[in-house]
XYZ file of C-alpha atoms in Angstrom:
243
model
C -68.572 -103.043 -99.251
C -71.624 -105.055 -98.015
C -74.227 -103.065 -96.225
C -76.913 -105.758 -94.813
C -78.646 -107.179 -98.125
C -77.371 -104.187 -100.140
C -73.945 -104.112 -102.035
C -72.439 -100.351 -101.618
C -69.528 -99.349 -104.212
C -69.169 -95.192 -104.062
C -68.674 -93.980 -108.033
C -66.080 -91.182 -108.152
C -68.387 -88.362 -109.013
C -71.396 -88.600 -106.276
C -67.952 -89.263 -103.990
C -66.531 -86.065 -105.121
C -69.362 -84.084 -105.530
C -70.506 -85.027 -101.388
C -67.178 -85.024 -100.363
C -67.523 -81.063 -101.291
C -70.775 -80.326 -100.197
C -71.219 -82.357 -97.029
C -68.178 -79.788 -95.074
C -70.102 -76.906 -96.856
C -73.446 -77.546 -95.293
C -72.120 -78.830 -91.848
C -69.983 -75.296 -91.760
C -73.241 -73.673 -92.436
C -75.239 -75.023 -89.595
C -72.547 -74.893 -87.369
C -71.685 -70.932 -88.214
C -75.501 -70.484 -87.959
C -75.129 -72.193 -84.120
C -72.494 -69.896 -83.459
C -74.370 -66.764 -84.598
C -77.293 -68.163 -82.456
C -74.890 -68.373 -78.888
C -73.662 -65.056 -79.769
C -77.083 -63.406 -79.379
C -78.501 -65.153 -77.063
C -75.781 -63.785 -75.289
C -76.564 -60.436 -75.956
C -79.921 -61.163 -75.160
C -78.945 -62.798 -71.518
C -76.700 -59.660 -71.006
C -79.657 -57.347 -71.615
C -81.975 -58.727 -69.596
C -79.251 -59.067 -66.211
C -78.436 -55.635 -66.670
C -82.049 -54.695 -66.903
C -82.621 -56.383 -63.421
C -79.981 -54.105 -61.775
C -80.715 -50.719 -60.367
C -79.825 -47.863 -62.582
C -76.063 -45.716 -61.188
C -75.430 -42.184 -61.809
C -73.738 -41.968 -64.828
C -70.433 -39.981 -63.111
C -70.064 -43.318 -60.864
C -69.230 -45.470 -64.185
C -65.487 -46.836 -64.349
C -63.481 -47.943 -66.566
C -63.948 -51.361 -65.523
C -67.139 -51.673 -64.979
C -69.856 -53.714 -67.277
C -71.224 -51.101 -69.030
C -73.008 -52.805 -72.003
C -76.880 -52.385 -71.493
C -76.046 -50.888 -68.016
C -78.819 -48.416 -66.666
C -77.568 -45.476 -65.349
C -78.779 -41.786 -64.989
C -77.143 -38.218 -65.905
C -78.197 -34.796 -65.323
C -76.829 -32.098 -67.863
C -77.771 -30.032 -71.332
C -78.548 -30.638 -74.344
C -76.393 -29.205 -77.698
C -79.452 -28.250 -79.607
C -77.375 -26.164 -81.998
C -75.214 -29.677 -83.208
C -76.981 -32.674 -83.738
C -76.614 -35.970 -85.887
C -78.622 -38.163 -88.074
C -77.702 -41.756 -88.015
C -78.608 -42.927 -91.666
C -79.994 -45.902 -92.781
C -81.945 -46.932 -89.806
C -85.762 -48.192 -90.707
C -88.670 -49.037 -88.401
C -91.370 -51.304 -89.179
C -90.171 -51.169 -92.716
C -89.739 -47.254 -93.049
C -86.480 -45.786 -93.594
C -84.979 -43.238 -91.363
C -82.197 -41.970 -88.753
C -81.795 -42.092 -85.262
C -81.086 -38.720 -83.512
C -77.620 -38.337 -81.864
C -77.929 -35.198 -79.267
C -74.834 -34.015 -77.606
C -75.031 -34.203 -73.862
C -72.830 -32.051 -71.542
C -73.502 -33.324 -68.243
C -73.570 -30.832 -65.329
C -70.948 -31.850 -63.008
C -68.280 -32.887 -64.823
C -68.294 -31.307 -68.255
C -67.926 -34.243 -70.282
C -70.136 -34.538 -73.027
C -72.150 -38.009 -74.228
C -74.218 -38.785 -77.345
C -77.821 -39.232 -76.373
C -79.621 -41.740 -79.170
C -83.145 -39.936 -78.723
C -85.014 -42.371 -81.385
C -86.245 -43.021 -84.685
C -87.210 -40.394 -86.878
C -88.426 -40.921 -90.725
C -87.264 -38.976 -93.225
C -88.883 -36.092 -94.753
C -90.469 -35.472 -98.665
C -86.830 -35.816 -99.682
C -83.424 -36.607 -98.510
C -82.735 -32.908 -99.100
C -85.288 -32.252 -96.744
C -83.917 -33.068 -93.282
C -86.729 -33.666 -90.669
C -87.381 -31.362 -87.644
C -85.825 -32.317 -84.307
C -87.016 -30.584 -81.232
C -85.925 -30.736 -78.205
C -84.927 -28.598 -74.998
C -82.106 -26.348 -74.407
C -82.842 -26.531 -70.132
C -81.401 -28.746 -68.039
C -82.369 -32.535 -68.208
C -82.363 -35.584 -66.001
C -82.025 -38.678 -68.549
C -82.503 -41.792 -67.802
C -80.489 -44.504 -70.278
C -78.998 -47.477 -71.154
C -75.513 -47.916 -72.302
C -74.357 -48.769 -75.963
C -71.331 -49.680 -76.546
C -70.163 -48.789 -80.116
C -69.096 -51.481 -82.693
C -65.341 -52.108 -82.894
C -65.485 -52.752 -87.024
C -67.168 -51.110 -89.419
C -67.511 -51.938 -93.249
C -68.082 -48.971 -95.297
C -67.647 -48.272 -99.419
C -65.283 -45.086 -99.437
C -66.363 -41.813 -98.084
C -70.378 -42.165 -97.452
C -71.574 -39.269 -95.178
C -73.348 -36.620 -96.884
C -71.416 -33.049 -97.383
C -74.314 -31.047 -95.970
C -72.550 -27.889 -94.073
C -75.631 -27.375 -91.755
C -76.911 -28.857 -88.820
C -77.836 -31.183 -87.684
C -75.415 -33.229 -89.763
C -76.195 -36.751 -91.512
C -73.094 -39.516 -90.368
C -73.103 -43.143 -91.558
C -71.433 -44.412 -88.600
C -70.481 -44.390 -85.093
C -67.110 -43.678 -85.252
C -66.523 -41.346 -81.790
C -63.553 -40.232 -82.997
C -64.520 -38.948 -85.982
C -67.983 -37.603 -84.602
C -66.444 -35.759 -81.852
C -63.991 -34.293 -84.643
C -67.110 -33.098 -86.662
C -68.777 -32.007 -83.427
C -65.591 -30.250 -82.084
C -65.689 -31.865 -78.484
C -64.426 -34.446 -76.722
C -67.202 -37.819 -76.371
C -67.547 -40.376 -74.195
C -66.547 -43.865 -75.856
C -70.077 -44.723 -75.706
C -74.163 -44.135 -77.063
C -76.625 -43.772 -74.352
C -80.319 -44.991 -75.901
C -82.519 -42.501 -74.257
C -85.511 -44.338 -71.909
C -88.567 -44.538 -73.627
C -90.760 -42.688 -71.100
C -88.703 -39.815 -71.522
C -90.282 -36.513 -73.147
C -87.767 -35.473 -75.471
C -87.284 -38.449 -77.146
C -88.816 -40.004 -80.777
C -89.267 -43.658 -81.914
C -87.739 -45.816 -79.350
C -87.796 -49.942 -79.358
C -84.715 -50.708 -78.105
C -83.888 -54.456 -78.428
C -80.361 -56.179 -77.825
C -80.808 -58.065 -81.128
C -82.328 -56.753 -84.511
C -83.546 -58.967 -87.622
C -82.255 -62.280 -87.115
C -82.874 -63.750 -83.480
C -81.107 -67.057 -82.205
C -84.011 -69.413 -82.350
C -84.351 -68.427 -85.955
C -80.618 -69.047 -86.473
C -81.023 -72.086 -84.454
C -83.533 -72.745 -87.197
C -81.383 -72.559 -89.874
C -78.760 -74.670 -88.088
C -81.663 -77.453 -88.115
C -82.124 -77.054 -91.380
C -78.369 -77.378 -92.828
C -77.724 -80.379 -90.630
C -80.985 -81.764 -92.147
C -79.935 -80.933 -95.847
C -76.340 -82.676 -94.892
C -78.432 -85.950 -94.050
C -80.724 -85.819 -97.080
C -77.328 -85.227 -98.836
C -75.998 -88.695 -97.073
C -78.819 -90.326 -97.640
C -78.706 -89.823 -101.500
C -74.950 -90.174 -101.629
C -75.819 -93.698 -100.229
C -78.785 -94.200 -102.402
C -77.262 -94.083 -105.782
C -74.260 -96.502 -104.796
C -76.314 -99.124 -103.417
C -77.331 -101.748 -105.048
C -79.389 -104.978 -103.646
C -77.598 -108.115 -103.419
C -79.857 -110.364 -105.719
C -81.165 -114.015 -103.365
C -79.637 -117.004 -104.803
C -82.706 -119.353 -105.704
């Protein structure tokens, strides 16, 4: 095949060998676009539901949009049973976040309250303190929805028979089995003005944001070009001039 002064006959090897890694790195950069729309959807969702005006939580239905919705409930918190989310870490430090039973006053039901960040102590056999109040509370929240997957390697929370109680996951069901009660289907992340709260920087997206994904998008798509480029390079050869 004649390419402008250059004579172009692919060897089977480079042909093979780009033929494999040219769908590779397009899927890349176009999984990495993907992940990139995802969040920024997230992100979008966040900051709409931020602009509304926060409901009393009792007023939420079933078919409402709760993710990220801001919403208010007056009740008491279960001092006596509380959980420790595991494996969360803040600016680098590892810790948990603190799950607080809710009952809320007019109904009954009971919610977990994320109240924050919280290192961990000397030891992982040394469970930090976790104060709180046992009077009545107005919080102010957001609404978490829970994940609908979860990976896990066999049986991971820790046996301790005290409270509060270190979990792995958010699994309601199971949680309200441990707890003994009856929870909401959702987290609400505790405002971060409120008093009886820890280390709270709530953001719709952790670690990888979408322009960094976008990012790595560019820079698959870039390394399929060089890959082009080269494939085209070493089967090229220049047609000599006749004298």
């Amino acid at each position: 095949m004649r390419l402008g002064s250059f004579d172009f006959r692919p060897a089977l090897w480079p042909t093979v060998a780009t033929l494999l890694l040219l769908p590779l790195l397009m899927g890349l950069g176009i999984w990495q676009l993907e992940r990139a729309s995802w969040k920024q959807g997230l992100v979008d969702m966040h900051e709409g539901q931020g602009r509304l005006s926060p409901i009393a939580f009792d007023t939420v239905g079933d078919d409402d949009d709760l993710q990220y919705r801001r919403v208010f409930a007056r009740g008491y918190y279960d001092m006596e049973r509380q959980l420790l989310l595991d494996n969360r870490t803040y600016n680098g430090h590892a810790g948990y976040h603190v799950l607080t039973p809710l009952e809320l006053a007019d109904s009954g039901r009971v919610v977990l309250v994320n109240r924050g960040w919280v290192p961990v102590g000397s030891s992982r056999a040394v469970l930090p303190e976790i104060p709180g109040t046992s009077g009545e509370v107005l919080v102010d929240a957001i609404i978490k929805l829970p994940p609908e997957k979860f990976f896990r390697l066999g049986e991971a929370d820790e046996p301790n028979e005290t409270w509060p109680k270190v979990v792995q996951q958010l699994q309601l069901d199971s949680l309200g089995q441990m707890l003994g009660m009856q929870l909401e289907p959702l987290i609400l992340l505790l405002d971060k003005q409120d008093e009886f709260g820890f280390v709270r920087d709530w953001k719709p997206v952790y670690g990888v944001t979408p322009d960094k994904h976008r990012a790595y998008a560019v820079q698959w798509f870039t390394l399929a070009a060089v890959l082009l480029m080269i494939y085209v390079g070493v089967n090229s050869r220049r047609i000599p001039m006749d004298k």
